[in-house]
Amino acid sequence: MRGSRRAQHILLIDDSADDRAKIRSALVQGDPTRRYRFREATNGEEGLRICRETNDPPIDCVIVDMQMPRVNGPEFLRALKGDDDYPQLPVVVLTGSSSSRDSGDALQQGAQDYVTKDSIYPSVLFRVVDNAIERHQLLRELNESRLAANQANQAKSAMIGNISHEIRTPMTAVLGLCDVLLEQDPSDHQSNLLQMIRENGEYLVEIVNDLLDLSKLEAGGVTIDREPMLLRHLFSRTVGLMQVRAKENETTLSLEMADDVPEAIVSDSVRIRQVFLNLASNAIKFSPGASVRVRVGTKASVSDETKLFVEVIDSGVGIPNEDIERIFQPFVQSESKKRAKSVGGTGLGLAISRRLIEMLDGKLNVTSEVGQGSTFAFEFPCEVCDPSRVESVKNSTRLSKAVEELLDGCEILVAEDTRATQVLLAMTLQSVGCVVTMVQNGHELLENYHANPGRYRAILTDIQMPGMDGLEATERLRQAGCQLPIVVLTADAVGATRREAESAGATDILTKPIDRQALLEVMARHCEAESCEESS
């Protein structure tokens, strides 16, 4: 502030006229070449009014006493904050002594600096004001950059979410129609081609899922839904499903479950299964012709909670020591030639898995030796519960007959706007004898239902449709007294979407890409239940 620079506009807020005079004198004497213009207030309330009304010329810095009547210093600082929770002007506070807690509190509230009343020196005060103005500007720019980065991150997450839905919807048709063609007795050559299409489609869906999960984690959009779950069933069933992949890779896959592993716990089954699938898939992928052992047990805990631990042990190629921590970073893979060059992958799975386990208040680590194999281990605290609390146990009923018998002749009202998915759903349901009526949005769904009372046994609807979506249509059907089973389809059945569907009145929810057998079993179960209610 030298030479021909404009005068600094300083607002003094202090109920003591002597202190205000002392500050004015110290600033003017500190550098005679400077020019100052002062505005004064005797309390914080008056000071706030001046701050809000004075824009031409603007106030460069506020010097405020901490102890005043009618809005003191801390209250003034809180009131001066904008929408970004940051003071709109540079503030220097005056305190009674350097040992006072006031100075620390003021700095936490956003003040740039403080000066004690017994050390208002001309050679110091003008520099304190200059530094406060400069620091406020730098922090303001930093805060604006942070807000811009957060907005960009949210925009990126929204974009990835939209892309995810736009990819999953056509992949539902691609994978589903492959299954339909595979059931129509193709030649060996045709069957191999269809299997290749299906495998590459599944890989694309995995990539989309990983990108969506990472995006949600970065944006803080992932929540942990702790509910009663069947723990032993989850691991035994998942390992059973992984046997097909292990056999294709000529890998021996085994499960060892300790006797003290509880039957049921309260935790997030979706996230636990996701982490375990990722670790087991990696172990199989990097252990061709070798073995993978899964060990599940419990550890002693200081609290009353049970601590579960899971180890996935492979005898594959191993990981170099220098890559151990790198592999938990997004888009990073081990640079070991035997690992990186032999298989594909996005390098997202481990980064996502570690973050999910940390959200479960646990930890995920790895030990490895090149040429000997790796052990990925995770542990997390959980609450043991009675298996009867698990919703799937309460609601699960074995089908009394085959799917084909239960669905034969059932009339199903289906709402789906995508032509390829319409064809897939119709072919899948008609293949077991269902009579399908297809509509394209929520409005048509409501019109058709009301125009045909008593005709349908169940309703199947997509969530995202033009005009009126599936959730709004479901809610309106329930408000109109509809008691039919309503199964909704979505590209994201985790967390908020599932809760919204349940709140709207959905009976069940299925995730895209649609699994043919899962769809038929769900529809058969609900149609059977509907039939039992009608006959009772």
mmCIF file of C-alpha atoms in Angstrom, residues 176-474:
data_model
loop_
_atom_site.group_PDB
_atom_site.id
_atom_site.type_symbol
_atom_site.label_atom_id
_atom_site.label_comp_id
_atom_site.label_asym_id
_atom_site.label_seq_id
_atom_site.Cartn_x
_atom_site.Cartn_y
_atom_site.Cartn_z
ATOM 1 C CA GLY A 176 -30.819 -61.252 -22.001
ATOM 2 C CA LEU A 177 -31.210 -61.888 -25.713
ATOM 3 C CA CYS A 178 -27.965 -63.876 -25.674
ATOM 4 C CA ASP A 179 -29.576 -66.142 -23.074
ATOM 5 C CA VAL A 180 -32.703 -66.446 -25.215
ATOM 6 C CA LEU A 181 -30.650 -67.468 -28.264
ATOM 7 C CA LEU A 182 -28.545 -69.909 -26.225
ATOM 8 C CA GLU A 183 -31.730 -71.718 -25.247
ATOM 9 C CA GLN A 184 -32.762 -72.177 -28.885
ATOM 10 C CA ASP A 185 -30.328 -75.018 -29.613
ATOM 11 C CA PRO A 186 -27.655 -73.070 -31.553
ATOM 12 C CA SER A 187 -24.780 -74.850 -33.296
ATOM 13 C CA ASP A 188 -21.490 -75.197 -31.415
ATOM 14 C CA HIS A 189 -19.969 -72.335 -33.400
ATOM 15 C CA GLN A 190 -22.991 -70.085 -32.760
ATOM 16 C CA SER A 191 -22.997 -71.043 -29.092
ATOM 17 C CA ASN A 192 -19.321 -70.067 -28.740
ATOM 18 C CA LEU A 193 -19.959 -66.698 -30.376
ATOM 19 C CA LEU A 194 -22.937 -66.019 -28.111
ATOM 20 C CA GLN A 195 -20.898 -66.954 -25.031
ATOM 21 C CA MET A 196 -18.183 -64.517 -26.127
ATOM 22 C CA ILE A 197 -20.774 -61.752 -26.515
ATOM 23 C CA ARG A 198 -22.172 -62.523 -23.073
ATOM 24 C CA GLU A 199 -18.787 -62.654 -21.326
ATOM 25 C CA ASN A 200 -17.682 -59.335 -22.821
ATOM 26 C CA GLY A 201 -21.047 -57.798 -21.951
ATOM 27 C CA GLU A 202 -20.670 -58.906 -18.329
ATOM 28 C CA TYR A 203 -17.168 -57.421 -18.253
ATOM 29 C CA LEU A 204 -18.515 -54.102 -19.529
ATOM 30 C CA VAL A 205 -21.167 -54.102 -16.789
ATOM 31 C CA GLU A 206 -18.459 -54.738 -14.167
ATOM 32 C CA ILE A 207 -16.485 -51.729 -15.442
ATOM 33 C CA VAL A 208 -19.583 -49.523 -15.318
ATOM 34 C CA ASN A 209 -20.354 -50.710 -11.783
ATOM 35 C CA ASP A 210 -16.806 -49.926 -10.617
ATOM 36 C CA LEU A 211 -16.841 -46.448 -12.152
ATOM 37 C CA LEU A 212 -20.208 -45.695 -10.578
ATOM 38 C CA ASP A 213 -19.132 -46.938 -7.147
ATOM 39 C CA LEU A 214 -15.880 -44.946 -7.213
ATOM 40 C CA SER A 215 -17.732 -41.829 -8.308
ATOM 41 C CA LYS A 216 -20.260 -42.223 -5.478
ATOM 42 C CA LEU A 217 -17.510 -42.822 -2.919
ATOM 43 C CA GLU A 218 -15.611 -39.701 -4.002
ATOM 44 C CA ALA A 219 -18.781 -37.625 -3.813
ATOM 45 C CA GLY A 220 -19.776 -39.055 -0.421
ATOM 46 C CA GLY A 221 -22.852 -40.627 -1.980
ATOM 47 C CA VAL A 222 -22.339 -44.143 -0.609
ATOM 48 C CA THR A 223 -24.054 -45.061 2.649
ATOM 49 C CA ILE A 224 -23.801 -48.209 4.731
ATOM 50 C CA ASP A 225 -27.159 -49.924 5.258
ATOM 51 C CA ARG A 226 -26.824 -52.117 8.327
ATOM 52 C CA GLU A 227 -29.594 -54.717 8.419
ATOM 53 C CA PRO A 228 -29.906 -58.306 9.660
ATOM 54 C CA MET A 229 -28.241 -60.668 7.150
ATOM 55 C CA LEU A 230 -27.417 -64.367 6.842
ATOM 56 C CA LEU A 231 -23.620 -64.360 7.084
ATOM 57 C CA ARG A 232 -22.759 -68.052 6.627
ATOM 58 C CA HIS A 233 -25.250 -68.329 3.770
ATOM 59 C CA LEU A 234 -23.693 -65.306 2.028
ATOM 60 C CA PHE A 235 -20.195 -66.810 1.949
ATOM 61 C CA SER A 236 -21.211 -70.367 1.099
ATOM 62 C CA ARG A 237 -23.515 -69.222 -1.709
ATOM 63 C CA THR A 238 -21.001 -66.737 -3.134
ATOM 64 C CA VAL A 239 -18.177 -69.281 -3.136
ATOM 65 C CA GLY A 240 -20.527 -71.729 -4.844
ATOM 66 C CA LEU A 241 -21.239 -69.212 -7.587
ATOM 67 C CA MET A 242 -17.505 -68.517 -8.000
ATOM 68 C CA GLN A 243 -16.779 -72.218 -8.644
ATOM 69 C CA VAL A 244 -17.736 -71.831 -12.302
ATOM 70 C CA ARG A 245 -15.149 -69.088 -12.830
ATOM 71 C CA ALA A 246 -12.560 -71.050 -10.864
ATOM 72 C CA LYS A 247 -13.149 -74.152 -12.995
ATOM 73 C CA GLU A 248 -12.698 -72.137 -16.192
ATOM 74 C CA ASN A 249 -9.341 -70.914 -14.864
ATOM 75 C CA GLU A 250 -8.353 -74.409 -13.630
ATOM 76 C CA THR A 251 -8.150 -72.978 -10.113
ATOM 77 C CA THR A 252 -9.094 -74.928 -7.001
ATOM 78 C CA LEU A 253 -11.438 -72.840 -4.808
ATOM 79 C CA SER A 254 -12.252 -73.871 -1.216
ATOM 80 C CA LEU A 255 -14.079 -72.360 1.762
ATOM 81 C CA GLU A 256 -13.135 -72.858 5.425
ATOM 82 C CA MET A 257 -15.676 -71.439 7.868
ATOM 83 C CA ALA A 258 -14.876 -71.585 11.605
ATOM 84 C CA ASP A 259 -17.479 -73.021 13.968
ATOM 85 C CA ASP A 260 -17.754 -69.708 15.843
ATOM 86 C CA VAL A 261 -18.833 -67.759 12.755
ATOM 87 C CA PRO A 262 -22.382 -66.583 13.537
ATOM 88 C CA GLU A 263 -25.324 -67.598 11.389
ATOM 89 C CA ALA A 264 -26.599 -64.023 11.157
ATOM 90 C CA ILE A 265 -25.255 -60.538 11.868
ATOM 91 C CA VAL A 266 -26.350 -56.917 11.467
ATOM 92 C CA SER A 267 -24.310 -55.340 8.676
ATOM 93 C CA ASP A 268 -24.424 -54.355 5.004
ATOM 94 C CA SER A 269 -24.714 -57.618 3.063
ATOM 95 C CA VAL A 270 -24.471 -55.887 -0.330
ATOM 96 C CA ARG A 271 -21.149 -54.215 0.481
ATOM 97 C CA ILE A 272 -19.663 -57.269 2.209
ATOM 98 C CA ARG A 273 -20.540 -59.431 -0.778
ATOM 99 C CA GLN A 274 -19.133 -56.805 -3.156
ATOM 100 C CA VAL A 275 -15.774 -56.707 -1.364
ATOM 101 C CA PHE A 276 -15.557 -60.490 -1.065
ATOM 102 C CA LEU A 277 -16.468 -61.025 -4.729
ATOM 103 C CA ASN A 278 -13.791 -58.568 -5.778
ATOM 104 C CA LEU A 279 -11.063 -60.234 -3.719
ATOM 105 C CA ALA A 280 -12.069 -63.754 -4.718
ATOM 106 C CA SER A 281 -12.335 -62.832 -8.408
ATOM 107 C CA ASN A 282 -8.859 -61.262 -8.335
ATOM 108 C CA ALA A 283 -7.405 -64.281 -6.569
ATOM 109 C CA ILE A 284 -8.845 -66.669 -9.154
ATOM 110 C CA LYS A 285 -7.800 -64.420 -12.032
ATOM 111 C CA PHE A 286 -4.166 -64.278 -10.899
ATOM 112 C CA SER A 287 -3.926 -67.966 -9.907
ATOM 113 C CA PRO A 288 -4.426 -70.032 -13.093
ATOM 114 C CA GLY A 289 -3.812 -73.699 -12.362
ATOM 115 C CA ALA A 290 -3.230 -72.900 -8.682
ATOM 116 C CA SER A 291 -5.436 -72.728 -5.594
ATOM 117 C CA VAL A 292 -7.508 -70.151 -3.690
ATOM 118 C CA ARG A 293 -8.559 -70.691 -0.068
ATOM 119 C CA VAL A 294 -11.203 -68.585 1.674
ATOM 120 C CA ARG A 295 -11.063 -68.560 5.474
ATOM 121 C CA VAL A 296 -13.807 -66.952 7.568
ATOM 122 C CA GLY A 297 -13.593 -66.619 11.343
ATOM 123 C CA THR A 298 -13.989 -64.283 14.312
ATOM 124 C CA LYS A 299 -11.551 -62.360 16.492
ATOM 125 C CA ALA A 300 -11.727 -61.327 20.106
ATOM 126 C CA SER A 301 -12.958 -57.746 20.529
ATOM 127 C CA VAL A 302 -12.602 -55.298 23.416
ATOM 128 C CA SER A 303 -16.264 -54.306 23.135
ATOM 129 C CA ASP A 304 -19.306 -56.565 23.065
ATOM 130 C CA GLU A 305 -19.252 -56.565 19.261
ATOM 131 C CA THR A 306 -18.038 -59.548 17.285
ATOM 132 C CA LYS A 307 -15.132 -58.869 14.950
ATOM 133 C CA LEU A 308 -15.327 -60.873 11.741
ATOM 134 C CA PHE A 309 -12.226 -61.592 9.673
ATOM 135 C CA VAL A 310 -12.007 -62.953 6.143
ATOM 136 C CA GLU A 311 -8.863 -64.122 4.356
ATOM 137 C CA VAL A 312 -8.576 -64.850 0.639
ATOM 138 C CA ILE A 313 -5.347 -66.809 0.170
ATOM 139 C CA ASP A 314 -4.030 -67.644 -3.289
ATOM 140 C CA SER A 315 -0.933 -69.457 -4.539
ATOM 141 C CA GLY A 316 -0.669 -67.317 -7.653
ATOM 142 C CA VAL A 317 2.003 -65.000 -9.064
ATOM 143 C CA GLY A 318 2.202 -62.654 -6.056
ATOM 144 C CA ILE A 319 2.774 -58.894 -5.832
ATOM 145 C CA PRO A 320 6.140 -57.050 -5.565
ATOM 146 C CA ASN A 321 6.648 -55.187 -2.268
ATOM 147 C CA GLU A 322 6.852 -51.825 -4.023
ATOM 148 C CA ASP A 323 3.338 -52.347 -5.425
ATOM 149 C CA ILE A 324 1.603 -53.368 -2.182
ATOM 150 C CA GLU A 325 0.164 -49.930 -1.365
ATOM 151 C CA ARG A 326 -0.066 -48.694 -4.962
ATOM 152 C CA ILE A 327 -2.674 -51.306 -5.887
ATOM 153 C CA PHE A 328 -5.172 -49.694 -3.495
ATOM 154 C CA GLN A 329 -5.096 -46.458 -5.494
ATOM 155 C CA PRO A 330 -7.757 -45.909 -8.203
ATOM 156 C CA PHE A 331 -6.762 -46.951 -11.749
ATOM 157 C CA VAL A 332 -3.453 -48.431 -10.523
ATOM 158 C CA GLN A 333 -2.390 -52.029 -11.049
ATOM 159 C CA SER A 334 0.706 -53.964 -10.087
ATOM 160 C CA GLU A 335 3.555 -53.412 -12.546
ATOM 161 C CA SER A 336 4.617 -57.026 -12.184
ATOM 162 C CA LYS A 337 4.712 -58.303 -15.768
ATOM 163 C CA LYS A 338 3.091 -61.569 -14.805
ATOM 164 C CA ARG A 339 0.147 -59.704 -13.246
ATOM 165 C CA ALA A 340 -0.329 -56.599 -15.355
ATOM 166 C CA LYS A 341 0.250 -58.080 -18.785
ATOM 167 C CA SER A 342 -1.635 -61.335 -18.389
ATOM 168 C CA VAL A 343 -5.108 -60.037 -17.516
ATOM 169 C CA GLY A 344 -7.200 -56.919 -17.918
ATOM 170 C CA GLY A 345 -9.017 -54.807 -15.397
ATOM 171 C CA THR A 346 -9.608 -51.167 -14.517
ATOM 172 C CA GLY A 347 -7.606 -51.100 -11.294
ATOM 173 C CA LEU A 348 -10.643 -49.853 -9.365
ATOM 174 C CA GLY A 349 -11.785 -52.904 -7.435
ATOM 175 C CA LEU A 350 -9.244 -52.816 -4.619
ATOM 176 C CA ALA A 351 -9.553 -49.044 -4.139
ATOM 177 C CA ILE A 352 -13.321 -49.407 -3.825
ATOM 178 C CA SER A 353 -13.050 -52.439 -1.537
ATOM 179 C CA ARG A 354 -10.720 -50.748 0.934
ATOM 180 C CA ARG A 355 -12.942 -47.673 1.164
ATOM 181 C CA LEU A 356 -16.050 -49.792 1.711
ATOM 182 C CA ILE A 357 -14.402 -51.804 4.492
ATOM 183 C CA GLU A 358 -13.252 -48.562 6.143
ATOM 184 C CA MET A 359 -16.864 -47.345 6.010
ATOM 185 C CA LEU A 360 -17.748 -50.531 7.907
ATOM 186 C CA ASP A 361 -15.198 -49.432 10.574
ATOM 187 C CA GLY A 362 -12.832 -52.164 9.446
ATOM 188 C CA LYS A 363 -9.558 -52.505 7.570
ATOM 189 C CA LEU A 364 -8.290 -54.332 4.480
ATOM 190 C CA ASN A 365 -4.645 -55.339 4.039
ATOM 191 C CA VAL A 366 -2.506 -57.630 1.918
ATOM 192 C CA THR A 367 0.657 -59.646 2.345
ATOM 193 C CA SER A 368 2.358 -61.142 -0.677
ATOM 194 C CA GLU A 369 5.484 -62.778 -2.031
ATOM 195 C CA VAL A 370 6.326 -62.891 -5.722
ATOM 196 C CA GLY A 371 6.005 -66.421 -7.050
ATOM 197 C CA GLN A 372 4.349 -67.695 -3.859
ATOM 198 C CA GLY A 373 0.991 -65.947 -3.761
ATOM 199 C CA SER A 374 -0.969 -63.321 -1.850
ATOM 200 C CA THR A 375 -3.279 -63.076 1.151
ATOM 201 C CA PHE A 376 -5.905 -60.365 1.178
ATOM 202 C CA ALA A 377 -7.521 -60.028 4.596
ATOM 203 C CA PHE A 378 -10.281 -57.781 5.872
ATOM 204 C CA GLU A 379 -11.971 -57.482 9.236
ATOM 205 C CA PHE A 380 -14.811 -55.405 10.632
ATOM 206 C CA PRO A 381 -16.961 -55.268 13.792
ATOM 207 C CA CYS A 382 -20.520 -56.543 13.652
ATOM 208 C CA GLU A 383 -23.486 -57.317 15.862
ATOM 209 C CA VAL A 384 -24.642 -60.947 16.080
ATOM 210 C CA CYS A 385 -28.393 -61.376 15.681
ATOM 211 C CA ASP A 386 -31.000 -64.127 15.553
ATOM 212 C CA PRO A 387 -31.505 -65.518 12.018
ATOM 213 C CA SER A 388 -35.261 -65.014 12.399
ATOM 214 C CA ARG A 389 -34.683 -61.240 12.180
ATOM 215 C CA VAL A 390 -33.504 -61.513 8.581
ATOM 216 C CA GLU A 391 -36.206 -60.223 6.242
ATOM 217 C CA SER A 392 -35.365 -62.730 3.508
ATOM 218 C CA VAL A 393 -35.978 -65.570 5.977
ATOM 219 C CA LYS A 394 -39.310 -64.108 7.084
ATOM 220 C CA ASN A 395 -40.525 -63.567 3.546
ATOM 221 C CA SER A 396 -38.900 -66.448 1.690
ATOM 222 C CA THR A 397 -41.181 -69.276 0.733
ATOM 223 C CA ARG A 398 -40.200 -72.236 -1.390
ATOM 224 C CA LEU A 399 -42.084 -72.400 -4.618
ATOM 225 C CA SER A 400 -44.727 -75.083 -4.389
ATOM 226 C CA LYS A 401 -44.365 -75.924 -8.085
ATOM 227 C CA ALA A 402 -42.041 -75.292 -10.991
ATOM 228 C CA VAL A 403 -41.839 -71.738 -12.311
ATOM 229 C CA GLU A 404 -43.520 -72.803 -15.555
ATOM 230 C CA GLU A 405 -46.534 -74.205 -13.708
ATOM 231 C CA LEU A 406 -46.937 -71.195 -11.443
ATOM 232 C CA LEU A 407 -46.706 -68.612 -14.223
ATOM 233 C CA ASP A 408 -48.596 -70.474 -16.934
ATOM 234 C CA GLY A 409 -51.594 -68.333 -17.931
ATOM 235 C CA CYS A 410 -50.737 -65.453 -15.555
ATOM 236 C CA GLU A 411 -51.463 -62.050 -17.051
ATOM 237 C CA ILE A 412 -48.664 -59.567 -16.322
ATOM 238 C CA LEU A 413 -48.853 -55.820 -16.969
ATOM 239 C CA VAL A 414 -45.358 -54.579 -17.939
ATOM 240 C CA ALA A 415 -44.231 -50.924 -18.196
ATOM 241 C CA GLU A 416 -40.943 -50.369 -20.055
ATOM 242 C CA ASP A 417 -39.993 -47.630 -22.519
ATOM 243 C CA THR A 418 -36.975 -49.235 -24.235
ATOM 244 C CA ARG A 419 -37.904 -51.337 -27.266
ATOM 245 C CA ALA A 420 -35.115 -53.928 -26.837
ATOM 246 C CA THR A 421 -35.935 -54.441 -23.152
ATOM 247 C CA GLN A 422 -39.631 -54.737 -24.035
ATOM 248 C CA VAL A 423 -38.801 -57.586 -26.416
ATOM 249 C CA LEU A 424 -36.593 -59.297 -23.825
ATOM 250 C CA LEU A 425 -39.146 -59.064 -20.997
ATOM 251 C CA ALA A 426 -41.986 -60.239 -23.241
ATOM 252 C CA MET A 427 -39.990 -63.224 -24.574
ATOM 253 C CA THR A 428 -38.799 -64.190 -21.084
ATOM 254 C CA LEU A 429 -42.266 -64.107 -19.515
ATOM 255 C CA GLN A 430 -44.031 -65.640 -22.519
ATOM 256 C CA SER A 431 -41.535 -68.511 -22.572
ATOM 257 C CA VAL A 432 -43.121 -69.849 -19.350
ATOM 258 C CA GLY A 433 -46.705 -69.221 -20.383
ATOM 259 C CA CYS A 434 -47.346 -65.680 -19.155
ATOM 260 C CA VAL A 435 -49.727 -63.407 -21.011
ATOM 261 C CA VAL A 436 -47.971 -60.030 -21.315
ATOM 262 C CA THR A 437 -49.508 -56.598 -21.855
ATOM 263 C CA MET A 438 -46.839 -53.982 -22.616
ATOM 264 C CA VAL A 439 -47.106 -50.220 -21.978
ATOM 265 C CA GLN A 440 -44.410 -47.542 -22.333
ATOM 266 C CA ASN A 441 -44.703 -45.247 -19.302
ATOM 267 C CA GLY A 442 -46.398 -44.637 -15.974
ATOM 268 C CA HIS A 443 -49.390 -42.832 -17.469
ATOM 269 C CA GLU A 444 -50.217 -45.797 -19.743
ATOM 270 C CA LEU A 445 -49.662 -48.166 -16.816
ATOM 271 C CA LEU A 446 -52.297 -46.401 -14.708
ATOM 272 C CA GLU A 447 -54.766 -46.135 -17.598
ATOM 273 C CA ASN A 448 -54.460 -49.821 -18.499
ATOM 274 C CA TYR A 449 -54.748 -51.000 -14.895
ATOM 275 C CA HIS A 450 -57.908 -48.956 -14.227
ATOM 276 C CA ALA A 451 -59.419 -49.954 -17.586
ATOM 277 C CA ASN A 452 -59.016 -53.677 -16.817
ATOM 278 C CA PRO A 453 -60.006 -54.316 -13.168
ATOM 279 C CA GLY A 454 -59.274 -57.833 -11.952
ATOM 280 C CA ARG A 455 -57.425 -58.828 -15.125
ATOM 281 C CA TYR A 456 -53.787 -58.900 -13.992
ATOM 282 C CA ARG A 457 -51.952 -61.059 -11.459
ATOM 283 C CA ALA A 458 -48.861 -58.816 -11.143
ATOM 284 C CA ILE A 459 -47.234 -55.627 -12.421
ATOM 285 C CA LEU A 460 -43.617 -55.268 -13.604
ATOM 286 C CA THR A 461 -42.340 -51.716 -14.182
ATOM 287 C CA ASP A 462 -39.095 -49.947 -14.953
ATOM 288 C CA ILE A 463 -38.293 -46.968 -12.715
ATOM 289 C CA GLN A 464 -36.839 -44.524 -15.232
ATOM 290 C CA MET A 465 -39.413 -43.777 -17.920
ATOM 291 C CA PRO A 466 -40.502 -40.557 -19.693
ATOM 292 C CA GLY A 467 -43.578 -38.689 -18.542
ATOM 293 C CA MET A 468 -44.324 -40.546 -15.330
ATOM 294 C CA ASP A 469 -41.668 -42.828 -13.847
ATOM 295 C CA GLY A 470 -42.251 -46.209 -12.252
ATOM 296 C CA LEU A 471 -42.057 -45.014 -8.640
ATOM 297 C CA GLU A 472 -44.705 -42.343 -9.101
ATOM 298 C CA ALA A 473 -46.932 -44.842 -10.918
ATOM 299 C CA THR A 474 -46.437 -47.377 -8.103
#
